[in-house]
CSV table of C-alpha atoms and ligand atoms in Angstrom, one decimal:
chain,number,residue,atom,x,y,z
A,1,MET,CA,49.0,-23.8,116.9
A,2,THR,CA,52.3,-22.1,115.9
A,3,GLU,CA,52.2,-23.9,112.5
A,4,ILE,CA,48.6,-22.8,111.9
A,5,ILE,CA,49.5,-19.2,112.6
A,6,GLN,CA,52.6,-19.3,110.4
A,7,ASN,CA,51.0,-21.0,107.5
A,8,ASN,CA,48.0,-18.7,107.4
A,9,GLU,CA,49.9,-15.5,108.1
A,10,ILE,CA,48.5,-13.5,105.2
A,11,ALA,CA,44.9,-14.7,105.7
A,12,ILE,CA,45.1,-13.9,109.4
A,13,ARG,CA,46.6,-10.4,108.8
A,14,LEU,CA,44.2,-9.5,106.0
A,15,GLY,CA,41.2,-10.9,107.9
A,16,ALA,CA,42.1,-9.0,111.1
A,17,PHE,CA,42.7,-5.8,109.1
A,18,PHE,CA,39.4,-5.8,107.3
A,19,GLY,CA,37.4,-7.1,110.3
A,20,ILE,CA,38.7,-4.5,112.7
A,21,PHE,CA,38.6,-1.7,110.1
A,22,ALA,CA,34.9,-2.5,109.5
A,23,LEU,CA,34.2,-2.7,113.2
A,24,MET,CA,35.8,0.6,114.0
A,25,ALA,CA,34.3,2.4,111.0
A,26,VAL,CA,30.8,1.4,112.0
A,27,TRP,CA,31.5,2.1,115.7
A,28,GLU,CA,32.8,5.6,115.1
A,29,LEU,CA,29.8,6.3,112.8
A,30,ALA,CA,27.4,5.1,115.5
A,31,ALA,CA,29.1,6.8,118.5
A,32,PRO,CA,31.5,9.5,117.4
A,33,ARG,CA,33.8,11.3,119.9
A,34,ARG,CA,34.1,14.5,117.9
A,35,GLY,CA,32.5,16.0,114.8
A,36,LEU,CA,34.6,15.6,111.7
A,37,GLN,CA,35.7,18.9,110.1
A,38,GLN,CA,36.9,17.7,106.6
A,39,SER,CA,35.4,15.8,103.7
A,40,LYS,CA,35.4,12.2,104.6
A,41,ALA,CA,35.5,11.1,101.0
A,42,VAL,CA,38.7,13.0,100.3
A,43,ARG,CA,40.4,11.8,103.5
A,44,TRP,CA,39.4,8.2,103.1
A,45,TYR,CA,40.4,8.1,99.4
A,46,SER,CA,43.8,9.6,100.4
A,47,ASN,CA,44.4,7.7,103.6
A,48,LEU,CA,43.4,4.3,102.1
A,49,GLY,CA,45.1,5.2,98.9
A,50,ILE,CA,48.4,5.5,100.7
A,51,VAL,CA,47.9,2.1,102.3
A,52,ALA,CA,47.7,0.6,98.8
A,53,VAL,CA,50.8,2.5,97.7
A,54,ASN,CA,52.7,1.4,100.9
A,55,THR,CA,51.6,-2.2,100.5
A,56,VAL,CA,53.0,-2.3,96.9
A,57,ILE,CA,56.2,-0.5,97.8
A,58,ALA,CA,56.9,-2.7,100.9
A,59,ARG,CA,56.4,-5.8,98.8
A,60,ILE,CA,58.9,-4.5,96.1
A,61,VAL,CA,61.6,-3.3,98.6
A,62,PHE,CA,61.2,-6.3,101.0
A,63,PRO,CA,60.4,-9.5,99.0
A,64,LEU,CA,60.8,-11.3,102.3
A,65,ALA,CA,58.2,-10.2,104.9
A,66,PRO,CA,59.2,-9.7,108.6
A,67,VAL,CA,57.8,-13.2,109.4
A,68,GLY,CA,60.1,-14.6,106.7
A,69,VAL,CA,63.0,-12.8,108.2
A,70,ALA,CA,62.1,-14.4,111.6
A,71,LEU,CA,62.1,-17.9,110.1
A,72,TRP,CA,65.4,-17.2,108.3
A,73,ALA,CA,67.0,-16.0,111.6
A,74,ALA,CA,65.6,-19.0,113.5
A,75,GLU,CA,67.2,-21.5,111.0
A,76,ARG,CA,70.5,-19.9,111.8
A,77,GLY,CA,69.9,-19.8,115.5
A,78,TRP,CA,70.4,-16.1,115.6
A,79,GLY,CA,69.1,-13.7,118.3
A,80,VAL,CA,70.0,-13.0,121.9
A,81,LEU,CA,66.8,-14.3,123.4
A,82,GLY,CA,67.9,-17.8,122.4
A,83,LEU,CA,70.6,-17.6,125.1
A,84,LEU,CA,68.0,-17.4,127.9
A,85,ASN,CA,66.5,-20.9,127.4
A,86,LEU,CA,63.0,-19.6,128.0
A,87,PRO,CA,59.8,-21.7,127.5
A,88,GLY,CA,58.2,-21.1,124.1
A,89,TRP,CA,55.3,-19.0,125.4
A,90,ALA,CA,57.6,-16.7,127.4
A,91,LEU,CA,59.8,-16.2,124.4
A,92,ILE,CA,56.7,-15.1,122.4
A,93,VAL,CA,55.4,-12.7,125.1
A,94,LEU,CA,58.9,-11.2,125.6
A,95,SER,CA,59.4,-10.8,121.9
A,96,VAL,CA,56.1,-9.0,121.5
A,97,VAL,CA,56.9,-6.6,124.4
A,98,ILE,CA,60.4,-5.9,123.1
A,99,LEU,CA,59.1,-5.2,119.6
A,100,ASP,CA,56.5,-2.8,121.0
A,101,PHE,CA,59.2,-1.0,123.0
A,102,ALA,CA,61.3,-0.7,119.8
A,103,ILE,CA,58.3,0.9,118.0
A,104,TYR,CA,57.9,3.3,120.9
A,105,LEU,CA,61.6,4.3,120.6
A,106,GLN,CA,61.4,4.6,116.9
A,107,HIS,CA,58.4,6.9,117.3
A,108,VAL,CA,60.3,9.1,119.7
A,109,MET,CA,63.2,9.1,117.2
A,110,VAL,CA,61.1,10.3,114.3
A,111,HIS,CA,59.9,13.2,116.4
A,112,ALA,CA,63.4,14.0,117.5
A,113,VAL,CA,65.5,13.9,114.3
A,114,PRO,CA,64.5,16.8,112.1
A,115,MET,CA,64.9,14.9,108.8
A,116,LEU,CA,62.8,12.0,110.1
A,117,TRP,CA,60.2,14.4,111.5
A,118,ARG,CA,59.7,15.6,107.9
A,119,LEU,CA,58.7,12.0,107.0
A,120,HIS,CA,56.5,11.4,110.0
A,121,ARG,CA,54.7,14.7,110.1
A,122,MET,CA,52.5,13.5,107.2
A,123,HIS,CA,50.9,11.2,109.7
A,124,HIS,CA,50.2,14.3,111.9
A,125,ALA,CA,49.0,16.5,109.0
A,126,ASP,CA,45.6,14.8,108.9
A,127,LEU,CA,43.1,17.5,110.0
A,128,ASP,CA,40.7,14.9,111.4
A,129,PHE,CA,41.3,11.8,113.5
A,130,ASP,CA,39.6,8.6,112.6
A,131,VAL,CA,40.3,4.9,111.9
A,132,THR,CA,42.0,5.8,108.5
A,133,THR,CA,44.4,8.2,110.2
A,134,GLY,CA,46.0,5.1,111.8
A,135,ALA,CA,47.1,3.8,108.4
A,136,ARG,CA,48.4,7.1,107.1
A,137,PHE,CA,52.2,7.0,106.9
A,138,HIS,CA,54.6,8.2,104.2
A,139,PRO,CA,56.0,5.3,102.1
A,140,VAL,CA,59.6,6.3,103.0
A,141,GLU,CA,58.7,6.0,106.7
A,142,ILE,CA,57.1,2.6,106.1
A,143,VAL,CA,60.3,1.4,104.4
A,144,LEU,CA,62.4,2.7,107.4
A,145,SER,CA,60.1,1.1,110.0
A,146,VAL,CA,60.0,-2.3,108.3
A,147,ALA,CA,63.8,-2.2,108.1
A,148,ILE,CA,64.1,-1.3,111.8
A,149,LYS,CA,61.5,-4.0,112.7
A,150,MET,CA,63.5,-6.6,110.7
A,151,GLY,CA,66.7,-5.6,112.5
A,152,VAL,CA,65.1,-6.0,115.9
A,153,ILE,CA,63.6,-9.4,114.9
A,154,VAL,CA,67.0,-10.7,113.9
A,155,LEU,CA,68.8,-9.1,116.9
A,156,ILE,CA,66.5,-10.7,119.5
A,157,GLY,CA,65.6,-13.8,117.5
A,158,ALA,CA,61.8,-13.2,117.7
A,159,PRO,CA,59.9,-16.4,116.9
A,160,ALA,CA,57.8,-16.1,113.6
A,161,VAL,CA,54.6,-16.6,115.6
A,162,ALA,CA,55.5,-13.7,117.8
A,163,VAL,CA,56.0,-11.5,114.7
A,164,VAL,CA,52.6,-12.4,113.3
A,165,ILE,CA,50.9,-11.8,116.7
A,166,PHE,CA,52.8,-8.4,117.0
A,167,GLU,CA,51.9,-7.3,113.5
A,168,VAL,CA,48.2,-8.2,114.0
A,169,LEU,CA,48.1,-6.6,117.4
A,170,LEU,CA,49.8,-3.4,116.3
A,171,ASN,CA,47.6,-3.1,113.3
A,172,ALA,CA,44.5,-3.7,115.4
A,173,THR,CA,45.5,-1.2,118.2
A,174,ALA,CA,46.5,1.4,115.6
A,175,MET,CA,43.0,1.3,114.1
A,176,PHE,CA,41.4,1.3,117.5
A,177,ASN,CA,43.4,4.1,119.1
A,178,HIS,CA,43.1,6.4,116.0
A,179,SER,CA,39.3,5.8,115.8
A,180,ASN,CA,36.8,8.5,116.5
A,181,VAL,CA,34.8,6.3,118.9
A,182,ARG,CA,33.3,7.6,122.1
A,183,LEU,CA,34.1,5.4,125.1
A,184,PRO,CA,32.6,6.0,128.5
A,185,LEU,CA,35.3,7.9,130.5
A,186,TRP,CA,35.5,5.2,133.2
A,187,LEU,CA,36.1,2.5,130.5
A,188,ASP,CA,38.9,4.7,129.0
A,189,ARG,CA,40.5,5.0,132.4
A,190,VAL,CA,40.5,1.2,132.9
A,191,LEU,CA,41.5,0.4,129.3
A,192,ARG,CA,44.5,2.8,129.2
A,193,LEU,CA,46.2,0.8,132.0
A,194,PHE,CA,46.7,-1.9,129.4
A,195,VAL,CA,46.4,-0.5,125.9
A,196,VAL,CA,46.6,3.0,124.2
A,197,THR,CA,43.1,4.3,123.9
A,198,PRO,CA,41.7,6.8,121.3
A,199,ASP,CA,41.6,9.6,124.0
A,200,MET,CA,45.2,8.9,124.9
A,201,HIS,CA,46.5,8.9,121.3
A,202,ARG,CA,44.4,11.9,120.3
A,203,VAL,CA,46.6,14.0,122.5
A,204,HIS,CA,49.5,13.1,120.3
A,205,HIS,CA,47.6,14.5,117.3
A,206,SER,CA,47.1,17.9,118.9
A,207,VAL,CA,48.3,21.0,117.0
A,208,LEU,CA,50.1,22.1,120.2
A,209,PRO,CA,53.8,21.0,120.0
A,210,HIS,CA,54.1,19.9,123.6
A,211,GLU,CA,51.0,17.7,123.2
A,212,THR,CA,52.3,16.3,119.8
A,213,ASN,CA,55.5,15.4,121.6
A,214,SER,CA,53.7,13.2,124.1
A,215,ASN,CA,52.0,9.7,124.2
A,216,PHE,CA,54.2,8.0,121.6
A,217,GLY,CA,53.0,4.5,122.4
A,218,PHE,CA,51.0,2.7,119.8
A,219,ASN,CA,50.1,-0.4,121.7
A,220,LEU,CA,51.2,-0.8,125.3
A,221,PRO,CA,50.7,2.5,127.3
A,222,TRP,CA,53.5,1.8,129.8
A,223,TRP,CA,56.4,3.2,127.9
A,224,ASP,CA,55.0,6.7,128.0
A,225,ARG,CA,54.5,6.5,131.8
A,226,LEU,CA,57.9,4.9,132.4
A,227,PHE,CA,59.8,7.5,130.3
A,228,GLY,CA,57.9,10.6,131.2
A,229,THR,CA,56.2,11.2,127.9
A,230,TYR,CA,52.7,10.6,129.2
A,231,ARG,CA,50.0,13.3,129.0
A,232,ALA,CA,46.6,12.3,130.2
A,233,GLN,CA,44.3,14.8,128.4
A,234,PRO,CA,44.5,17.6,125.9
A,235,GLU,CA,44.4,21.2,127.4
A,236,GLN,CA,41.5,22.3,125.2
A,237,GLY,CA,39.5,19.1,125.8
A,238,HIS,CA,38.8,16.4,123.2
A,239,GLU,CA,36.0,18.1,121.5
A,240,ASP,CA,37.6,21.6,121.2
A,241,MET,CA,41.2,20.7,120.5
A,242,ASP,CA,42.7,21.3,117.0
A,243,ILE,CA,44.0,18.2,115.2
A,244,GLY,CA,47.0,18.4,113.0
A,245,ILE,CA,50.2,20.6,112.8
A,246,ASP,CA,50.6,24.2,111.9
A,247,LEU,CA,51.7,23.4,108.4
A,248,PHE,CA,49.5,21.9,105.7
A,249,ARG,CA,46.2,23.2,107.2
A,250,THR,CA,44.3,23.7,103.9
A,251,PRO,CA,41.8,21.0,102.7
A,252,GLY,CA,43.9,20.7,99.5
A,253,GLU,CA,46.7,19.2,101.5
A,254,LEU,CA,44.6,16.2,102.3
A,255,HIS,CA,44.9,14.9,98.8
A,256,LEU,CA,47.1,11.9,98.1
A,257,HIS,CA,49.6,13.6,95.8
A,258,LYS,CA,50.1,16.4,98.3
A,259,MET,CA,50.6,14.0,101.2
A,260,LEU,CA,53.4,12.3,99.2
A,261,ALA,CA,55.2,15.6,98.7
A,262,GLN,CA,54.8,16.8,102.3
A,263,PRO,CA,58.3,15.6,103.6
A,264,PHE,CA,59.9,17.7,100.9
A,265,THR,CA,57.9,20.9,101.1
A,266,GLY,CA,57.4,23.6,103.8
A,267,ALA,CA,59.6,24.7,106.7
A,268,LEU,CA,60.7,22.3,109.4
A,269,GLY,CA,58.8,24.2,112.1
A,270,GLU,CA,59.1,23.7,115.9
A,271,TYR,CA,57.7,20.2,116.3
A,272,ALA,CA,60.9,18.2,116.0
A,273,ILE,CA,61.9,17.7,119.7
A,274,ASN,CA,65.5,19.0,119.4
A,275,ARG,CA,64.4,22.1,117.4
A,276,ARG,CA,62.0,23.3,120.1
A,277,ASP,CA,62.6,26.5,122.0
A,278,TRP,CA,62.4,25.0,125.4
A,279,LYS,CA,62.9,28.4,127.2
A,280,LYS,CA,59.7,29.6,125.6
A,281,GLU,CA,57.7,26.9,127.3
A,282,LEU,CA,59.2,27.3,130.8
B,301,LIG,ZN1,53.9,10.9,116.0
B,302,LIG,ZN1,48.9,8.6,115.3
């Protein structure tokens, strides 16, 4: 089983990406949660365009994929989890959970450090929220997050199969929880005990800074509840809330070349956690 997953890593990842993307795209068309405000053609061209740019850049900067790094570390017996003598399945589960926690911490960090917020805010500058928003990240942030992920893989000694499972899972949940699908409220309540749902993550895309700085989880919802960053619903309601940030609010900003420039243009604003005027909110 482990060998099958490792040897077919690219096919599994691509298959999961296109399969889940198609499923969510049809689902959000059939049962949308909100009406879209912007041209879907422009947004999809730009958001999917940046996926292509990111794929090429990541390949050039990192000839060895994260799964390759896991194999390389395993050959050398690196990683602290190796000291625990866990059975294989427990090592895989623990590695996936730790990698997810690392992504949560990284997400809090890119909201807290002003320079990193400049990179990450492009993800938040989308004026609508649908399946393609989940793939919309600046190339520099992608390079940073792949480097951090590789560091964590080596540090803990995550097995290659855990890395493949984590990447497929993260990709799938990112597309699911950014999608514009309407789920029955009872189902959302049950699902968000185990996974970040679209209603939970949409709060994170609110234009209100205190809502943007909540619900940082991408996959497991527990970190937000554990660390006090959980916010159940948006104040204005899901249908009336404004998506985006206060910068870059014109439709022209949704074009690919503008998105690439966004880290380097405009004021920092009040979103970065340690730049907020906390007194104003008390
Ligand atoms: Zn964010
Ligand atoms: Zn998001």
